[in-house]
Coordinates of N, CA and C and ligand atoms in Angstrom, one line a residue:
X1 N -52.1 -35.0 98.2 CA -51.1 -35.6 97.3 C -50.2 -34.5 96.8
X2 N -48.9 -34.7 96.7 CA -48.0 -33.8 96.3 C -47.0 -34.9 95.1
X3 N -46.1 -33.9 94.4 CA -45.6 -34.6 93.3 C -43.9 -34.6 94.2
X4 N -43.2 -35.6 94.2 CA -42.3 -35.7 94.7 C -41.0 -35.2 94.2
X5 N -39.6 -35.2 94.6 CA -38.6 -34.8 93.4 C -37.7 -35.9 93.2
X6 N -37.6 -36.5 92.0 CA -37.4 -37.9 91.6 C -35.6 -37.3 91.5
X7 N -35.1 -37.9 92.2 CA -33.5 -38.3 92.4 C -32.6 -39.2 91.3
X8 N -31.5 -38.2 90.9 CA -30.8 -39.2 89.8 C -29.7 -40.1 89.7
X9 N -29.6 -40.5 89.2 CA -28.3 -41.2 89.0 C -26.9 -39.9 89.7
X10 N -25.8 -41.4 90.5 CA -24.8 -40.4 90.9 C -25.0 -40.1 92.5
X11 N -26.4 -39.6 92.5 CA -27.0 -39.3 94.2 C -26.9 -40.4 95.1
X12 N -26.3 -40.2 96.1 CA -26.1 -41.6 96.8 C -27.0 -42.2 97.4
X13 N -28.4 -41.5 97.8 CA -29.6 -42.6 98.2 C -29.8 -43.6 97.2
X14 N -29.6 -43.5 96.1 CA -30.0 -44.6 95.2 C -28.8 -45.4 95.0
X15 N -27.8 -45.3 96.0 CA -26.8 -46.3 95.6 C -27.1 -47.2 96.8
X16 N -28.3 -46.8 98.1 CA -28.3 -47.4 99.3 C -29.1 -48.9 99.3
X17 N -28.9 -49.5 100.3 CA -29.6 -50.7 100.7 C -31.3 -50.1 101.9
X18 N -32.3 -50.5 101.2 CA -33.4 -50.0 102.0 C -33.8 -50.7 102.8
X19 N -34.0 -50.1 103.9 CA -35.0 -50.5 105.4 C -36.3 -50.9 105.2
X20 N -36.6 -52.4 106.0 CA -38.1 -52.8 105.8 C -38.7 -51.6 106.4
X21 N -40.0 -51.7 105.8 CA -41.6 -50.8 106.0 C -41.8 -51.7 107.6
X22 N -41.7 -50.9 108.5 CA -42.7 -52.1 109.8 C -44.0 -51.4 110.0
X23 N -44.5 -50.4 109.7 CA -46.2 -50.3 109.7 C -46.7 -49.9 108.7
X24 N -47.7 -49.2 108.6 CA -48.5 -48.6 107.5 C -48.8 -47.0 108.8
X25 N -47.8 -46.4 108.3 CA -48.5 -45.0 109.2 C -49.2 -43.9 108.2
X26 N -49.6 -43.4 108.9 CA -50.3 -42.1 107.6 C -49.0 -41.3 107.1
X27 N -47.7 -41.2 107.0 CA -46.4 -41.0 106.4 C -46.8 -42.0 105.2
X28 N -46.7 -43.0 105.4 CA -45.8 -44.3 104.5 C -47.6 -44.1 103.5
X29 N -48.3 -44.1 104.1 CA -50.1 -43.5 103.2 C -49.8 -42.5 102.2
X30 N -49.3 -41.4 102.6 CA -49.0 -40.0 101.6 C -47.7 -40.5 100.7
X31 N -47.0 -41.3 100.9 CA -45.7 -41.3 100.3 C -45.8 -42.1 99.2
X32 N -47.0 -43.4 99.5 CA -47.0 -44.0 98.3 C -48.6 -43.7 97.7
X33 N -49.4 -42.3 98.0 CA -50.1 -41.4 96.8 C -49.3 -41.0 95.8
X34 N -48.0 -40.1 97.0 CA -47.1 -39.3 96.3 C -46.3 -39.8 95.2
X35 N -46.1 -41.3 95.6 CA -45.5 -41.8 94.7 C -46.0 -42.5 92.6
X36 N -47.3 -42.7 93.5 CA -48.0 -42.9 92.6 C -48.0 -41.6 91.3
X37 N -48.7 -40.6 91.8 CA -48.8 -39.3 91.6 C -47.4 -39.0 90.6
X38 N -46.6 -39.2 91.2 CA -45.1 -38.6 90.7 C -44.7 -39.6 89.7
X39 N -45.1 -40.8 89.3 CA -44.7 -42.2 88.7 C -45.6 -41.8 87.3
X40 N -46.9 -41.0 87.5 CA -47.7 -41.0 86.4 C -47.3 -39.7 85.7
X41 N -47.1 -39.0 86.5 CA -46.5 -37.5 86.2 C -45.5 -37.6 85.3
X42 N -44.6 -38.5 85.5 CA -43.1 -38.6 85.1 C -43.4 -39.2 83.4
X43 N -44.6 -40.0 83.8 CA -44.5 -41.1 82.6 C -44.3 -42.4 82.3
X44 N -43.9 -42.2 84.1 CA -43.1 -44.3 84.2 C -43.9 -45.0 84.3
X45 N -43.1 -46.7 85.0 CA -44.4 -47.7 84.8 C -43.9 -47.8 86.1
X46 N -42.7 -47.6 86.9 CA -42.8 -47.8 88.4 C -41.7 -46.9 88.9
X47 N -41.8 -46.6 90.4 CA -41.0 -45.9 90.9 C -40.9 -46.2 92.6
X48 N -39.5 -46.7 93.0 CA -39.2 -46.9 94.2 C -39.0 -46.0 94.8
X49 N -39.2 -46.5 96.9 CA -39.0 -45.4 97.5 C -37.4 -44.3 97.6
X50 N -36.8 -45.2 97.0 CA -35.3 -44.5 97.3 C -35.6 -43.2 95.7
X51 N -35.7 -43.5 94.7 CA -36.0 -42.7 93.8 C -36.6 -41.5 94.4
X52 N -37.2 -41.3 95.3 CA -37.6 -39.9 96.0 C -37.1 -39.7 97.3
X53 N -36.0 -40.7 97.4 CA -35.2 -39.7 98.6 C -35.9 -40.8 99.6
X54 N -36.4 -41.6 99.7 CA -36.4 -42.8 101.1 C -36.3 -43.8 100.9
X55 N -35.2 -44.2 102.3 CA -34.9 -45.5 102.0 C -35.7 -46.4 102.8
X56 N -36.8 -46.9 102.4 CA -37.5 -48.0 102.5 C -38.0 -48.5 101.7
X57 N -38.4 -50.0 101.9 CA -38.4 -51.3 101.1 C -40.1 -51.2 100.7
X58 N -40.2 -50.2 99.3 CA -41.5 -50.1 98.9 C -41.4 -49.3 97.6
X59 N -42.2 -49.9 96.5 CA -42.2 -49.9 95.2 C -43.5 -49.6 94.6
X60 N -44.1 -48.9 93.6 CA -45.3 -49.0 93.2 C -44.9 -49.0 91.5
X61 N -46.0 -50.0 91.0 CA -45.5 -50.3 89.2 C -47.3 -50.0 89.2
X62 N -47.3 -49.4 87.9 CA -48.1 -49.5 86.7 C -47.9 -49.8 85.6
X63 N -48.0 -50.9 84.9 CA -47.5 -50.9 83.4 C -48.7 -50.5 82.5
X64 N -49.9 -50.8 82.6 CA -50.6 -50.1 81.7 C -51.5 -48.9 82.4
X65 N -51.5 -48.4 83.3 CA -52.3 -47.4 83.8 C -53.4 -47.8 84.2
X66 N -53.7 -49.2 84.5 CA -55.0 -49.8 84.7 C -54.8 -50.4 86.0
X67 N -53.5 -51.1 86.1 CA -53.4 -52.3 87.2 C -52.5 -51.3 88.0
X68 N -52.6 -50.5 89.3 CA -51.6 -50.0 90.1 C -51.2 -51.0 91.1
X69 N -50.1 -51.4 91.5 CA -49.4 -52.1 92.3 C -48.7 -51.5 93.8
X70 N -49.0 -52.1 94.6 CA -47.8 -51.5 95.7 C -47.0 -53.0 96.2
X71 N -46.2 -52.8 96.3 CA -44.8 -53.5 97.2 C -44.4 -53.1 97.6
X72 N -44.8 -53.6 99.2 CA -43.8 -53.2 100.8 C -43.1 -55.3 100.9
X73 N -41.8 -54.4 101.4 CA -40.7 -55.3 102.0 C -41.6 -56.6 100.5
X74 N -41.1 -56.3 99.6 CA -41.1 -57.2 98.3 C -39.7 -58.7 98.6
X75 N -40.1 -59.6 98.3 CA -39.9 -61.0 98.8 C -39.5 -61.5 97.3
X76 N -38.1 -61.9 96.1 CA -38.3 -62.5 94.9 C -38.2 -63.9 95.8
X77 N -39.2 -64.8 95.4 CA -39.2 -66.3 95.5 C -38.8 -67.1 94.5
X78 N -39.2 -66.6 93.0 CA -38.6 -67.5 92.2 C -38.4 -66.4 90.8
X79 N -37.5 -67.1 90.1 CA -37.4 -66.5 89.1 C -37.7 -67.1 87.9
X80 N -37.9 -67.3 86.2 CA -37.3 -68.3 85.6 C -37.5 -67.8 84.1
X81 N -36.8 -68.5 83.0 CA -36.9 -67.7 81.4 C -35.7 -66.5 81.3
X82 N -36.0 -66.1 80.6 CA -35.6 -64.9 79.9 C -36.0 -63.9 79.1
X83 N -35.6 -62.5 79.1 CA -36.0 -61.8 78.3 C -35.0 -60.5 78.3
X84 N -35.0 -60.0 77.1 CA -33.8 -59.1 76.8 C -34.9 -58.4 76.0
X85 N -34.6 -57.2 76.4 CA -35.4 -55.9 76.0 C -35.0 -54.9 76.4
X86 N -35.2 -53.3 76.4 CA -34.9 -52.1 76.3 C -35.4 -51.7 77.7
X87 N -34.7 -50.9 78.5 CA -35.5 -50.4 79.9 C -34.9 -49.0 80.1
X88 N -35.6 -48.1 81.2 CA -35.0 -47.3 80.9 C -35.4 -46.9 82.8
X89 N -35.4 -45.7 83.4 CA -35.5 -45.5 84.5 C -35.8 -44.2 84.4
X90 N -36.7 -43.6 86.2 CA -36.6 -42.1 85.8 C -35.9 -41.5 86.5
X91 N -34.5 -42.6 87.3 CA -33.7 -41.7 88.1 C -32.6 -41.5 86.6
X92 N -32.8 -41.8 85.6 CA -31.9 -41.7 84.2 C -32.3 -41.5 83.3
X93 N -33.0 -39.6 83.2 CA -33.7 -39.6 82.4 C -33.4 -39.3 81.1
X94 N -33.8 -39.6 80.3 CA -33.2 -39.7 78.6 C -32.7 -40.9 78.2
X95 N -32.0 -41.4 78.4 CA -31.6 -42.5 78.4 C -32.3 -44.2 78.6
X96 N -32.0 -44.8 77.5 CA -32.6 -46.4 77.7 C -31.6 -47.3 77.5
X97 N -31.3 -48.9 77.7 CA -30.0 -49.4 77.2 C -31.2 -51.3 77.0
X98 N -30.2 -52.1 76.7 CA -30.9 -53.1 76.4 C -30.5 -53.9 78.0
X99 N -31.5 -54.7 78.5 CA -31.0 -55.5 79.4 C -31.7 -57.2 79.5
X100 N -31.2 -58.1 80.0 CA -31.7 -59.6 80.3 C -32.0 -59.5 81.4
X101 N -33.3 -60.3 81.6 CA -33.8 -60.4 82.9 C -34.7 -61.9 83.3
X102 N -35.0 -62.6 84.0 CA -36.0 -63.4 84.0 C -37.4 -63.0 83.2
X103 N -37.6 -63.8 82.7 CA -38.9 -63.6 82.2 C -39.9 -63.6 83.0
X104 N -40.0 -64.9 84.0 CA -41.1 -65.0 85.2 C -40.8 -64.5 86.4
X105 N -41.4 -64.1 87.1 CA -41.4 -64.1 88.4 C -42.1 -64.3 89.6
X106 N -42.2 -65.0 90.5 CA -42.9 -64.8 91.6 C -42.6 -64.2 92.8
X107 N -43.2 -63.6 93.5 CA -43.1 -62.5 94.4 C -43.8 -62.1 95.7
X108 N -43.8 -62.3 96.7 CA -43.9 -62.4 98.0 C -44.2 -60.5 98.5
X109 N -45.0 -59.7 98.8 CA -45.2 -58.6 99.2 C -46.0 -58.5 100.3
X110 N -46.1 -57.2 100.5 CA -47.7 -56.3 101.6 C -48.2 -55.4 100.6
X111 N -49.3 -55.6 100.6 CA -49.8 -54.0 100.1 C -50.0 -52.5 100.9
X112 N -50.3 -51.8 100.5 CA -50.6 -50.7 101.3 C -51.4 -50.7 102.3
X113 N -52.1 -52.0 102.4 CA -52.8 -51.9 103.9 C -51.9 -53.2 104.8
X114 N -50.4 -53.6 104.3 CA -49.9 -54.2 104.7 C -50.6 -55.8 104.9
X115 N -51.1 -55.9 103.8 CA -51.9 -57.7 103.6 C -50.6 -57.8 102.8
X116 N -50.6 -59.1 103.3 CA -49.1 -60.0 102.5 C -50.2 -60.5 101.4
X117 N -49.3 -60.8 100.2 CA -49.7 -61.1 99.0 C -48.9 -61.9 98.0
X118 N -49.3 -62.9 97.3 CA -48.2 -63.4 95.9 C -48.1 -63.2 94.8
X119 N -47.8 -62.7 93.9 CA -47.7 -62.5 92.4 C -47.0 -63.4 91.6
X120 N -47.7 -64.0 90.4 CA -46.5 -64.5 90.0 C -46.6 -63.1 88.7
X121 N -46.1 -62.8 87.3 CA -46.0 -61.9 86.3 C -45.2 -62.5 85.6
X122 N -44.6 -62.3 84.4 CA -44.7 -62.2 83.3 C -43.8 -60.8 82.6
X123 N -43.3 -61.0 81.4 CA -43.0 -60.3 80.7 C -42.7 -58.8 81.5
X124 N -43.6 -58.0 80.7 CA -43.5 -56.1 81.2 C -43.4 -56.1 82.6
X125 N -44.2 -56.9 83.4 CA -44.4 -56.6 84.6 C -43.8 -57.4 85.2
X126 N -42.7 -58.7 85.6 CA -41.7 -59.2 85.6 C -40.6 -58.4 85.3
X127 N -39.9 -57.4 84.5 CA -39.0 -56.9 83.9 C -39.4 -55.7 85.4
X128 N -40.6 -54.6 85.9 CA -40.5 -53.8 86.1 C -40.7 -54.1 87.4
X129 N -41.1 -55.5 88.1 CA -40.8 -56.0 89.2 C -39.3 -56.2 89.7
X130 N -38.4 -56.3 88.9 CA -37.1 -56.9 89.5 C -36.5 -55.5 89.1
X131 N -36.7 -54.6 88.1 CA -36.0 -53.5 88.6 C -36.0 -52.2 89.5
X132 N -37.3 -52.7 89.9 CA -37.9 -51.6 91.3 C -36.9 -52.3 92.5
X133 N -36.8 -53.6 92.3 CA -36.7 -54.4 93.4 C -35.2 -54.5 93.3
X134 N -34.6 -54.1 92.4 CA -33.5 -53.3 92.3 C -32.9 -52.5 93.4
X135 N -33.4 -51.3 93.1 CA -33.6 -50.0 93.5 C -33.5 -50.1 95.0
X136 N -34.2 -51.0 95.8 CA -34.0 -51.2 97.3 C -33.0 -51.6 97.3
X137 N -31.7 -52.2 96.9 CA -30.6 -52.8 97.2 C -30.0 -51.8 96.7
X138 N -30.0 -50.4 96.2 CA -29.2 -49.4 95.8 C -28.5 -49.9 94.2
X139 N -29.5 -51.0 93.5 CA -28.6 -51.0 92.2 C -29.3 -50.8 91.1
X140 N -28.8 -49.9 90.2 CA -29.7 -49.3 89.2 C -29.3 -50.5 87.7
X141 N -30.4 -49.9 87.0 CA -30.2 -51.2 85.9 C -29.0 -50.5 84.9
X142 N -28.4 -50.0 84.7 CA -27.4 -49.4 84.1 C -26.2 -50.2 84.2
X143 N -26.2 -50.7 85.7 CA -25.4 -52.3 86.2 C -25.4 -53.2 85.0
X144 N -26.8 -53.2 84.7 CA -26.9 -54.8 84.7 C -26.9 -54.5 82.4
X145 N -26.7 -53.3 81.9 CA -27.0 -52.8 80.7 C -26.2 -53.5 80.2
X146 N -26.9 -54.2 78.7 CA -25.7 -54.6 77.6 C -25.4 -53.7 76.7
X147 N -23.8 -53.5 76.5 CA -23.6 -52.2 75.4 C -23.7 -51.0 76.2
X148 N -23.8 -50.3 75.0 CA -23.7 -48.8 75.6 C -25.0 -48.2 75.9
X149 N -25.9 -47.4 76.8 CA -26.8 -46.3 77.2 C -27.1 -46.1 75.8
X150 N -28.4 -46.0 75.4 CA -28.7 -45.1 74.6 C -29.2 -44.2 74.8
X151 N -29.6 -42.8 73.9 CA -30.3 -41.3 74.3 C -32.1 -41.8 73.8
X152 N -32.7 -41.6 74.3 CA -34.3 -41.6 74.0 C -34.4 -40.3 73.6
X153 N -35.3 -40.6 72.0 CA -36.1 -39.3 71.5 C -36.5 -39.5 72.0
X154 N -37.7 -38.2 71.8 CA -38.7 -37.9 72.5 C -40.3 -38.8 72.5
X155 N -39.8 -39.1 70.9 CA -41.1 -39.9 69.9 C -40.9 -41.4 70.3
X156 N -39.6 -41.9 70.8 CA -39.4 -43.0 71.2 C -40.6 -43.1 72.9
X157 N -39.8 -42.0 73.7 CA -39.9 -42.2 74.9 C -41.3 -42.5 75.3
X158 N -42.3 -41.6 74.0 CA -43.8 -41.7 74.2 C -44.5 -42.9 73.6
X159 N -43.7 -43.6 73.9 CA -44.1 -44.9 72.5 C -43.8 -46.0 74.0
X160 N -42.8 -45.9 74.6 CA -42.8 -46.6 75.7 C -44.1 -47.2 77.0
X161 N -43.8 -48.0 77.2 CA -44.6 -48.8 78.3 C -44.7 -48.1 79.5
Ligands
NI1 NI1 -35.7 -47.2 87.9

């Protein structure tokens, strides 16, 4: 496992549209350790492939450090609710802004051994599902921000999800 170098805003991989996952090769195995690895390292709750420089359709979320997730070629089926809350990214780092999002979600995936799978979520993990899922279509939540960016203290940022 190696720590990856997380790509920021501006860089044009993260402005791209990503390519389905079609296997599970020992590449696409190390990339989403690495990813993992680099997601905890950073501090986040998820981090897509384009965020380290590849464009393929794969995402891994943690919201509390307990439940790790992978999403290959991620599928939104339904959406519904609302919720407006603070998010922030690590291709933008310092910065948080307020955003609206579905509250629910259900979700069509593969996991890392490429078993298809459904989720429906909720709240934190709803919010960090549709913005990973973002991320493959090259659009960052900054798009979608009400108001202005704000700057994250430090004391904030460690208080975060
Ligand atoms: Ni992000």
């Amino acid at each position: 496992m190696a720590l990856r170098n997380i790509r920021e805003a501006g860089e044009s991989v993260l402005e791209k549209k990503c390519k389905p996952v079609k296997e599970i090769t020992p590449k696409i195995t190390e990339l989403i350790s690495d990813m993992f690895e680099t997601m905890y390292d950073a501090g986040g709750v998820g981090l897509a492939a384009p965020q380290v420089g590849i464009l393929r359709r794969l995402f891994v979320i943690d919201c509390d450090g307990e439940h790790p997730y992978v999403f290959i070629n991620p599928e939104i089926l339904e959406t519904s609710g609302e919720q407006t809350g603070e998010e922030g990214c690590l291709s933008v780092p310092g910065k948080c802004g307020i955003v609206t999002r579905p509250n629910y979600v259900k979700v069509k995936a593969f996991d890392g051994e490429m078993k298809e799978f459904v989720l429906e979520a909720e709240e934190l993990l709803a919010r960090a599902i549709l913005h990973e899922n973002d991320h493959l279509d090259g659009i960052l939540y900054t798009s979608h921000v009400e108001g202005p960016l704000q700057d994250v203290s430090y004391e904030e940022e460690t208080e975060e999800e």
